[in-house]
mmCIF file of C-alpha atoms in Angstrom:
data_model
loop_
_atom_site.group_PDB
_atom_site.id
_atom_site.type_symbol
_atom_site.label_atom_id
_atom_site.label_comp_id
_atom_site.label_asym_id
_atom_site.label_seq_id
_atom_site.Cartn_x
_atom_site.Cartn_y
_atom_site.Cartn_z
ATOM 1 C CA UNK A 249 15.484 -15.063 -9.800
ATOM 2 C CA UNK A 250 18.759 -12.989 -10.482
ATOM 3 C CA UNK A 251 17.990 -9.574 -8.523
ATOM 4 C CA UNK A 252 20.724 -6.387 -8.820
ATOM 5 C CA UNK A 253 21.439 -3.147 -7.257
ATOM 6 C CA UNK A 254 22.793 -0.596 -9.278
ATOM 7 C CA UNK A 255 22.845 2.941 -9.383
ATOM 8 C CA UNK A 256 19.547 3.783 -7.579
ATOM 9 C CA UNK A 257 17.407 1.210 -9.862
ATOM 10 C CA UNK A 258 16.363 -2.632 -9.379
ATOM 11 C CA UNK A 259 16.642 -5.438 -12.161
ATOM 12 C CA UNK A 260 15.296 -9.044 -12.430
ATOM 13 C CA UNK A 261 15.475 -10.195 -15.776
ATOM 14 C CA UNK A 262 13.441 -7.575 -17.898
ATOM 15 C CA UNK A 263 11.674 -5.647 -14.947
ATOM 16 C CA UNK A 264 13.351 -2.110 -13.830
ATOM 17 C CA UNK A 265 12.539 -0.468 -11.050
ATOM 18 C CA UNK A 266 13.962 3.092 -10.018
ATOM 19 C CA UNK A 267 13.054 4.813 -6.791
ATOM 20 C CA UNK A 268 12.309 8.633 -6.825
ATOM 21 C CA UNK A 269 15.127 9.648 -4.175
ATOM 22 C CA UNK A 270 14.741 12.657 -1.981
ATOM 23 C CA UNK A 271 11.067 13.245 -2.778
ATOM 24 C CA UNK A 272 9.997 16.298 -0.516
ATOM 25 C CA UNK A 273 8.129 15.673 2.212
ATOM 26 C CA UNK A 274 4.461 15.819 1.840
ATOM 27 C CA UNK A 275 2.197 18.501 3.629
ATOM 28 C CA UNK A 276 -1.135 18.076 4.178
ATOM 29 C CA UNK A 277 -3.725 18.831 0.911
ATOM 30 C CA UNK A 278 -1.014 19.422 -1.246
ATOM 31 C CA UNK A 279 -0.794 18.510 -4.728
ATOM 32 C CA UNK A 280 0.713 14.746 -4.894
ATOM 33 C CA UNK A 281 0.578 14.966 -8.571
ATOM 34 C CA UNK A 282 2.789 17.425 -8.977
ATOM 35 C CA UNK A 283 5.236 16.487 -6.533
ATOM 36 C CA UNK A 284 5.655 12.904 -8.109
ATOM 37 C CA UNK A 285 6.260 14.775 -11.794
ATOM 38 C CA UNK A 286 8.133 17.069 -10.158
ATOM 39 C CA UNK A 287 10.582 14.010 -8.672
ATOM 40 C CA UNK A 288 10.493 12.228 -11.665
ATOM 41 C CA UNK A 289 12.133 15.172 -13.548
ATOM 42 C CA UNK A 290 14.449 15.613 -10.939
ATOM 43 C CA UNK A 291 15.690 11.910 -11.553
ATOM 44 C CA UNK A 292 16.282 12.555 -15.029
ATOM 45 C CA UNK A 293 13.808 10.127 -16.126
ATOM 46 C CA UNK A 294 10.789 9.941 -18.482
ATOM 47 C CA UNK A 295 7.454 8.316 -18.026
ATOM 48 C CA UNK A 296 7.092 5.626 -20.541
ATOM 49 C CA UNK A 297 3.676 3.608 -21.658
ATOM 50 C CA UNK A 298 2.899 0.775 -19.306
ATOM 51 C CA UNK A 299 4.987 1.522 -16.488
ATOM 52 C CA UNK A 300 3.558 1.225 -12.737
ATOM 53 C CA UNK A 301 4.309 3.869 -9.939
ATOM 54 C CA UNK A 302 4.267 2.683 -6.332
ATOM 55 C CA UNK A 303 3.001 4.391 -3.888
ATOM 56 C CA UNK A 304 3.192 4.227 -0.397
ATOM 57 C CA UNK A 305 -0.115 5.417 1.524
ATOM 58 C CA UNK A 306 1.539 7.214 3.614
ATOM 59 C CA UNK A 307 2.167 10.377 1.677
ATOM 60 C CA UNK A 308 -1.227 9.716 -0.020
ATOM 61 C CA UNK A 309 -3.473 9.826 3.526
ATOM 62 C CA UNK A 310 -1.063 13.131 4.158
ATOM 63 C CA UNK A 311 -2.063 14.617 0.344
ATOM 64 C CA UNK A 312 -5.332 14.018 1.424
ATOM 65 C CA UNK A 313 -5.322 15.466 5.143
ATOM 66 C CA UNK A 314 -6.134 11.999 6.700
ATOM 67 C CA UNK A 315 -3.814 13.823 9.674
ATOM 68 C CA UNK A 316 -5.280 13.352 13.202
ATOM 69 C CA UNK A 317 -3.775 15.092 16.111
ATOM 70 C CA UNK A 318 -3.831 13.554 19.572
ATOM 71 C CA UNK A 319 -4.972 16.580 21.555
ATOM 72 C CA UNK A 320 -8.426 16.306 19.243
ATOM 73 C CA UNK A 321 -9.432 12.639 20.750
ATOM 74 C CA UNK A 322 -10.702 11.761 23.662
ATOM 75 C CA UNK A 323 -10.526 7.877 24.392
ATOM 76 C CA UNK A 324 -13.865 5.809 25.207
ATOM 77 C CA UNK A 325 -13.262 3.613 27.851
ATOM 78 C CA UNK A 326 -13.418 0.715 25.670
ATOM 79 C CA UNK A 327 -10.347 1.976 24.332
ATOM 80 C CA UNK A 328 -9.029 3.080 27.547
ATOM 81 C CA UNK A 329 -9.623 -0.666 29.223
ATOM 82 C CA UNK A 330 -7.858 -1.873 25.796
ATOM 83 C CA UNK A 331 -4.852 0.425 25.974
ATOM 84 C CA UNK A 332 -4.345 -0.894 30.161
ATOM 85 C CA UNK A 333 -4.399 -4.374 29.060
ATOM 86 C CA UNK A 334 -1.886 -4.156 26.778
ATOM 87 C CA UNK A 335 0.023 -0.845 27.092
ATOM 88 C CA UNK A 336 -1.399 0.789 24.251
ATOM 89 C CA UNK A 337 -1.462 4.228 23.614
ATOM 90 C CA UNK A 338 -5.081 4.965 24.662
ATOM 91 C CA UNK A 339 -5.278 7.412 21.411
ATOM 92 C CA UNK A 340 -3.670 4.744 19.053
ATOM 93 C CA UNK A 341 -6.910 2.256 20.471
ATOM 94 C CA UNK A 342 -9.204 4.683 20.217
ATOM 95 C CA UNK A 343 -8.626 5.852 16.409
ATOM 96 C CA UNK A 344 -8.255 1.733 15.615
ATOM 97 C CA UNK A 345 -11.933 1.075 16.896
ATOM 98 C CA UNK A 346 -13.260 4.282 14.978
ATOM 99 C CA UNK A 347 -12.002 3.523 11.748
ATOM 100 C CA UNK A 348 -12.870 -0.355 11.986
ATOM 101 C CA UNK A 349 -16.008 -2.525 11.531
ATOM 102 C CA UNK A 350 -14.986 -5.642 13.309
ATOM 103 C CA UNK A 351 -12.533 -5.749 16.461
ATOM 104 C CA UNK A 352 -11.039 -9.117 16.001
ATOM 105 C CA UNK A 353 -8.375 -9.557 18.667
ATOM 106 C CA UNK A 354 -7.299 -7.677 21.704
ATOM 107 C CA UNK A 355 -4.794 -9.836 23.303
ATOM 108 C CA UNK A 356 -0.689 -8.357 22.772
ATOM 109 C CA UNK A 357 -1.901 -7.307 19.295
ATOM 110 C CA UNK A 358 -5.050 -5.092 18.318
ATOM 111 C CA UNK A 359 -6.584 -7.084 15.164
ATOM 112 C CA UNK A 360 -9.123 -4.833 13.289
ATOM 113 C CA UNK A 361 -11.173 -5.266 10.313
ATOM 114 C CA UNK A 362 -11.495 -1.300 8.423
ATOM 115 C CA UNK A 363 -13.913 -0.227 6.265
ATOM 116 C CA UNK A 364 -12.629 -1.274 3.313
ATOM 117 C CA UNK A 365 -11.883 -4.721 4.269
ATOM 118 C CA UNK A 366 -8.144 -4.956 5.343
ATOM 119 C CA UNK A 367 -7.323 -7.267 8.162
ATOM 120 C CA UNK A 368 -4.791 -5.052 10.423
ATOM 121 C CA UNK A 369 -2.933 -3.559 13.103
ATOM 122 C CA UNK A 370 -4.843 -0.696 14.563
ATOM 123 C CA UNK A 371 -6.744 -0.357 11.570
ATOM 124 C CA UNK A 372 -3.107 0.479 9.425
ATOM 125 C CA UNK A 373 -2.941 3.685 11.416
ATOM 126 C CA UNK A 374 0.368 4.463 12.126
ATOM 127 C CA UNK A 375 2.828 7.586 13.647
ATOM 128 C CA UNK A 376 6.189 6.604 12.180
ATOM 129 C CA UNK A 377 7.214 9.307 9.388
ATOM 130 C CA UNK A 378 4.002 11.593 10.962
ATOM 131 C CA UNK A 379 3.950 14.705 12.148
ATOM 132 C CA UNK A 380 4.621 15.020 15.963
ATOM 133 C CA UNK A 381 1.549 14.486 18.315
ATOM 134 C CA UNK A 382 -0.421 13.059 14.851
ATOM 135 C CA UNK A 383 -1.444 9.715 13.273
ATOM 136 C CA UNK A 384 -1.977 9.349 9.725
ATOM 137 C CA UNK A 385 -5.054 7.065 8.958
ATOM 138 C CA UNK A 386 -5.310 5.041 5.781
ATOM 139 C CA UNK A 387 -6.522 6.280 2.849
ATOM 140 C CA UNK A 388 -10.692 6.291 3.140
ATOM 141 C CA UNK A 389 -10.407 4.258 -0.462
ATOM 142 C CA UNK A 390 -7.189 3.382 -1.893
ATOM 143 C CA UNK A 391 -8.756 2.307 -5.238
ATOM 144 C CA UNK A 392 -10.304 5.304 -5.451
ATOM 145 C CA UNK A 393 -7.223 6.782 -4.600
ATOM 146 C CA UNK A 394 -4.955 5.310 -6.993
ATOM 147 C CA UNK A 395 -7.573 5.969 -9.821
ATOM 148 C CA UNK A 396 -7.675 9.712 -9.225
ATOM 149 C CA UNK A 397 -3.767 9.742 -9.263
ATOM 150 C CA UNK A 398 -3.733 7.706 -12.259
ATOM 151 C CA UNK A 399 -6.294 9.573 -14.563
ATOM 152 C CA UNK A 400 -4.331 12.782 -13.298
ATOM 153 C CA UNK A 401 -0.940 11.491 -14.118
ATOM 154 C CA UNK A 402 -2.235 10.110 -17.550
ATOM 155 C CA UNK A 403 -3.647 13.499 -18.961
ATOM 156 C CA UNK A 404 -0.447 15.192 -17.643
ATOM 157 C CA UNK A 405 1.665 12.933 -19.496
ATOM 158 C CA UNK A 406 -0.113 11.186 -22.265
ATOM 159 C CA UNK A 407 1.330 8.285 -20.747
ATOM 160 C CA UNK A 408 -0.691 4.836 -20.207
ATOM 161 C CA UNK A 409 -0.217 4.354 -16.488
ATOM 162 C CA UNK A 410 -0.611 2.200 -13.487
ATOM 163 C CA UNK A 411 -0.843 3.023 -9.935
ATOM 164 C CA UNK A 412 -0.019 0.906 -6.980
ATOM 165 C CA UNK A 413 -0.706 2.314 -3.590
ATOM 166 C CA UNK A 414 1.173 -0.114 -1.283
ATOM 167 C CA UNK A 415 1.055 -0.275 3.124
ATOM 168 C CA UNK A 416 3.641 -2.838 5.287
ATOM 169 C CA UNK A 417 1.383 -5.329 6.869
ATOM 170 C CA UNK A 418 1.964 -8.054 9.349
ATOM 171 C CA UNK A 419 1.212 -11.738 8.342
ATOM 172 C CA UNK A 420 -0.453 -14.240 11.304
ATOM 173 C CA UNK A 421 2.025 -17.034 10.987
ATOM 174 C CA UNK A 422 5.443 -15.579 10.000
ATOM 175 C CA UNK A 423 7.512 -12.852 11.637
ATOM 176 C CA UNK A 424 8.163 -9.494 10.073
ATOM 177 C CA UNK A 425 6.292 -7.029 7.821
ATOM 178 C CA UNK A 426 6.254 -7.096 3.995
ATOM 179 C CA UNK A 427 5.008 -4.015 1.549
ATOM 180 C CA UNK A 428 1.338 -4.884 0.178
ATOM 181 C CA UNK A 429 -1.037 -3.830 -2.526
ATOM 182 C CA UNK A 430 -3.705 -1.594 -0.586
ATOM 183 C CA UNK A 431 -5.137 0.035 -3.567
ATOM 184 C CA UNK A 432 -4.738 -0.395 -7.672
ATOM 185 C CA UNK A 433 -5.603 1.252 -11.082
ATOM 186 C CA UNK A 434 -4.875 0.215 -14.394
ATOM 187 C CA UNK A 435 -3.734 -3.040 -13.520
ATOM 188 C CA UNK A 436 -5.379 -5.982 -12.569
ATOM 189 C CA UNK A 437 -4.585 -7.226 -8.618
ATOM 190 C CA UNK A 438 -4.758 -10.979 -9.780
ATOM 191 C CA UNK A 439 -3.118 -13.078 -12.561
ATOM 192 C CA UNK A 440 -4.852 -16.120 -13.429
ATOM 193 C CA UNK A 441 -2.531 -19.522 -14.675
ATOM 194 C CA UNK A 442 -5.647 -21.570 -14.448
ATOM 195 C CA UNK A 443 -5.252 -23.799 -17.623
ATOM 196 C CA UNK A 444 -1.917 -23.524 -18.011
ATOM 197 C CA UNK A 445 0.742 -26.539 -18.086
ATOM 198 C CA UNK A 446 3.844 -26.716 -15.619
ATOM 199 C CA UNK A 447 7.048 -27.894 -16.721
ATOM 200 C CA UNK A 448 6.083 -31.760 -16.692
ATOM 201 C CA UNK A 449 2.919 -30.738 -19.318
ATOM 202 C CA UNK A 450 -0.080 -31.235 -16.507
ATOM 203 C CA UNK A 451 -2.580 -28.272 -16.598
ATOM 204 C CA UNK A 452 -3.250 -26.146 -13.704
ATOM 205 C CA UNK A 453 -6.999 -26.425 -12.068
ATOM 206 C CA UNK A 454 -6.413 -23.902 -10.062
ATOM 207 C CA UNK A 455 -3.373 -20.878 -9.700
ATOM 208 C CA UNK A 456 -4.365 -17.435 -8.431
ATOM 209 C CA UNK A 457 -1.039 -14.722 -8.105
ATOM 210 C CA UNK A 458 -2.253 -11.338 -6.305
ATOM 211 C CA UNK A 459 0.653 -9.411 -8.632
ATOM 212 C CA UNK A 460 0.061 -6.357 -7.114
ATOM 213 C CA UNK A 461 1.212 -7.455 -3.744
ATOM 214 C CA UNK A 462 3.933 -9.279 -5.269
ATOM 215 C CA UNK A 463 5.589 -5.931 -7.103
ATOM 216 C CA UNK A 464 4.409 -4.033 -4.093
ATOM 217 C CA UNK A 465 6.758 -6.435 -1.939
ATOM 218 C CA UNK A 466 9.823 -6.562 -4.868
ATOM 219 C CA UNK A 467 10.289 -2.541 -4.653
ATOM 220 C CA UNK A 468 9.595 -2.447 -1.047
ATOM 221 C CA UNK A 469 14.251 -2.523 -0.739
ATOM 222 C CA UNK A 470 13.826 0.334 -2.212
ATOM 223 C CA UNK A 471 11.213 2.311 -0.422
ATOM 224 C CA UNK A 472 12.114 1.071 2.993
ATOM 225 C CA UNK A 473 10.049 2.079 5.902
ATOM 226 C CA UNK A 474 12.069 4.373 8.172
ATOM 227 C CA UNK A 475 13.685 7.961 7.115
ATOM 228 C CA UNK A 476 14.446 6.908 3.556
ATOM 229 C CA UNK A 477 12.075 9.648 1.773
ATOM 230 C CA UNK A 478 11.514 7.100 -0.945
ATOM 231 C CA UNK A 479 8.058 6.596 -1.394
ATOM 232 C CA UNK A 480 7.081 6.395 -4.769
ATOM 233 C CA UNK A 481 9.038 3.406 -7.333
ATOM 234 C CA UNK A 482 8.346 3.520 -10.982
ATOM 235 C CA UNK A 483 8.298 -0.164 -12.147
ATOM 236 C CA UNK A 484 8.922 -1.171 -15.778
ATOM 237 C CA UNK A 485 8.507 -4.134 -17.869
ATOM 238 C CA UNK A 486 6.184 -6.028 -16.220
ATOM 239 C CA UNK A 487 3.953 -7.573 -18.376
ATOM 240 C CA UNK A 488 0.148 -6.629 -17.075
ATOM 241 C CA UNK A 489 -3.649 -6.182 -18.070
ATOM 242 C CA UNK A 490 -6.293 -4.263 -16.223
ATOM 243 C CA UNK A 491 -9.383 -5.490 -15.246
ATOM 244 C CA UNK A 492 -12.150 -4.285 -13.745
ATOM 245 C CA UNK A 493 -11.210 -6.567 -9.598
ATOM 246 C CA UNK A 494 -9.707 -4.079 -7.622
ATOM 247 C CA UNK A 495 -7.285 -4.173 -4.635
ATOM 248 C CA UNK A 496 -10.592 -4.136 -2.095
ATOM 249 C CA UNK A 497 -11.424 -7.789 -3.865
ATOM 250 C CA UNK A 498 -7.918 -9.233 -2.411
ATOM 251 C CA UNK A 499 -9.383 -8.988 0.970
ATOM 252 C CA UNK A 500 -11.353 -12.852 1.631
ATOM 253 C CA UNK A 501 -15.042 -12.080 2.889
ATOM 254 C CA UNK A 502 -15.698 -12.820 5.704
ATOM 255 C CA UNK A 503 -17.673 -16.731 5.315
ATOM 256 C CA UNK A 504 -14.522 -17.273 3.533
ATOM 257 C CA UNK A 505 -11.537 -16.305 6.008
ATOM 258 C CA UNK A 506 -10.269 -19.767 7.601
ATOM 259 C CA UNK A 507 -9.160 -17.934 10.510
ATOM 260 C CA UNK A 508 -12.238 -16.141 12.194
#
């Protein structure tokens, strides 16, 4: 796969991406809509039928005050006799454990299982790119999320749309983050090859492709994940249909997770 670089955009073959540079930096409650049409006239692009914006979840837990300052929490001392084990920041533990159902590990890493599913860090709670003293928590539902930014976006523009809302997670047996799919509308999270033939003519029994984490992880260059200000990517060309599985369904239940 033959992947270029030019002039602020992304190409492999037919698909396009283009990152919305120096997007403003998002305060709390405000109108995420309108910044992202407000960046993509700035770039001097149009919205066209089938493309897919990714988001990061970042500015979309800020747009929808998911903002915690430290000076409002006061560790339990289960999070406190976490934190000493490990060095934590007692605050960090103690907003992991609130906004998870299942504490996993606590040995060098803090392994948590959140509402909606995900398999994390700390429950994807982070302070890079946050206000100082804050954390910004996940979205409460990403799906949800992404659908309220997509039927927004759609009457705005008259555009057929799909939204990716994308967070950097670790993986358990290889080093290093990579950009996945926490939350979808208008596009299906899996594409299904069962019954098709490979090259030598056999037919596939079985071949499952989460897309969405896949296009979340090819724009992911252009996002990056420090002081970039690039957090939304329109994506174009990729072939897709919708369906009615949602991100939330990429997450194995529980009887089915190898690992626990």
């Amino acid at each position: 796969m033959r992947c270029e670089y030019e002039r602020n955009s992304m190409s492999s073959g037919t698909i396009r991406a283009f990152p919305l540079t120096e997007f403003p930096v998002v305060e709390p409650q405000e109108d995420l809509v309108k910044l992202i049409l407000e960046a993509v006239e700035n770039s001097g692009r149009n919205l066209k039928n089938g493309d897919i914006l990714v988001i990061t979840s970042k500015i979309v837990s800020i747009s929808e005050n998911r903002l915690v300052k430290a000076e409002d929490i006061e560790p339990t001392q289960r999070a406190r006799e976490i934190a000493t084990e490990n060095d934590f920041d007692p605050v960090h533990v103690e907003l992991a454990l609130r906004e998870s159902t299942d504490i996993i590990r606590t040995k060098r890493v803090l392994i948590t299982e959140t509402y909606s599913g995900l398999v994390c860090n700390f429950s994807g709670i982070d302070k890079s790119n946050a206000p100082e003293g804050s954390y910004i928590l996940l979205p409460e539902d990403s799906d949800a999320s992404a659908h309220r930014l997509r039927d927004s976006l759609m009457k705005l523009t008259g555009k057929n749309l799909a939204i990716i809302i994308s967070d950097t997670q670790g993986r358990p047996w290889r080093k290093g983050s990579i950009n996945v799919s926490i939350g979808c509308a208008g596009i299906a999270p899996f594409k299904y090859n069962k019954g098709k033939s490979d090259l030598y003519g056999r037919v596939l029994k079985r071949s499952t492709v989460c897309q969405v984490d896949e296009i979340a992880m090819l724009v992911e260059p252009l996002m990056g994940q420090a002081g970039q200000q690039t957090p939304v990517v329109i994506v174009r060309g990729y072939s897709y249909l919708d369906s009615e599985e949602e991100a939330k369904d990429i997450n194995r239940p529980k009887q089915e997770d190898m690992f626990r």
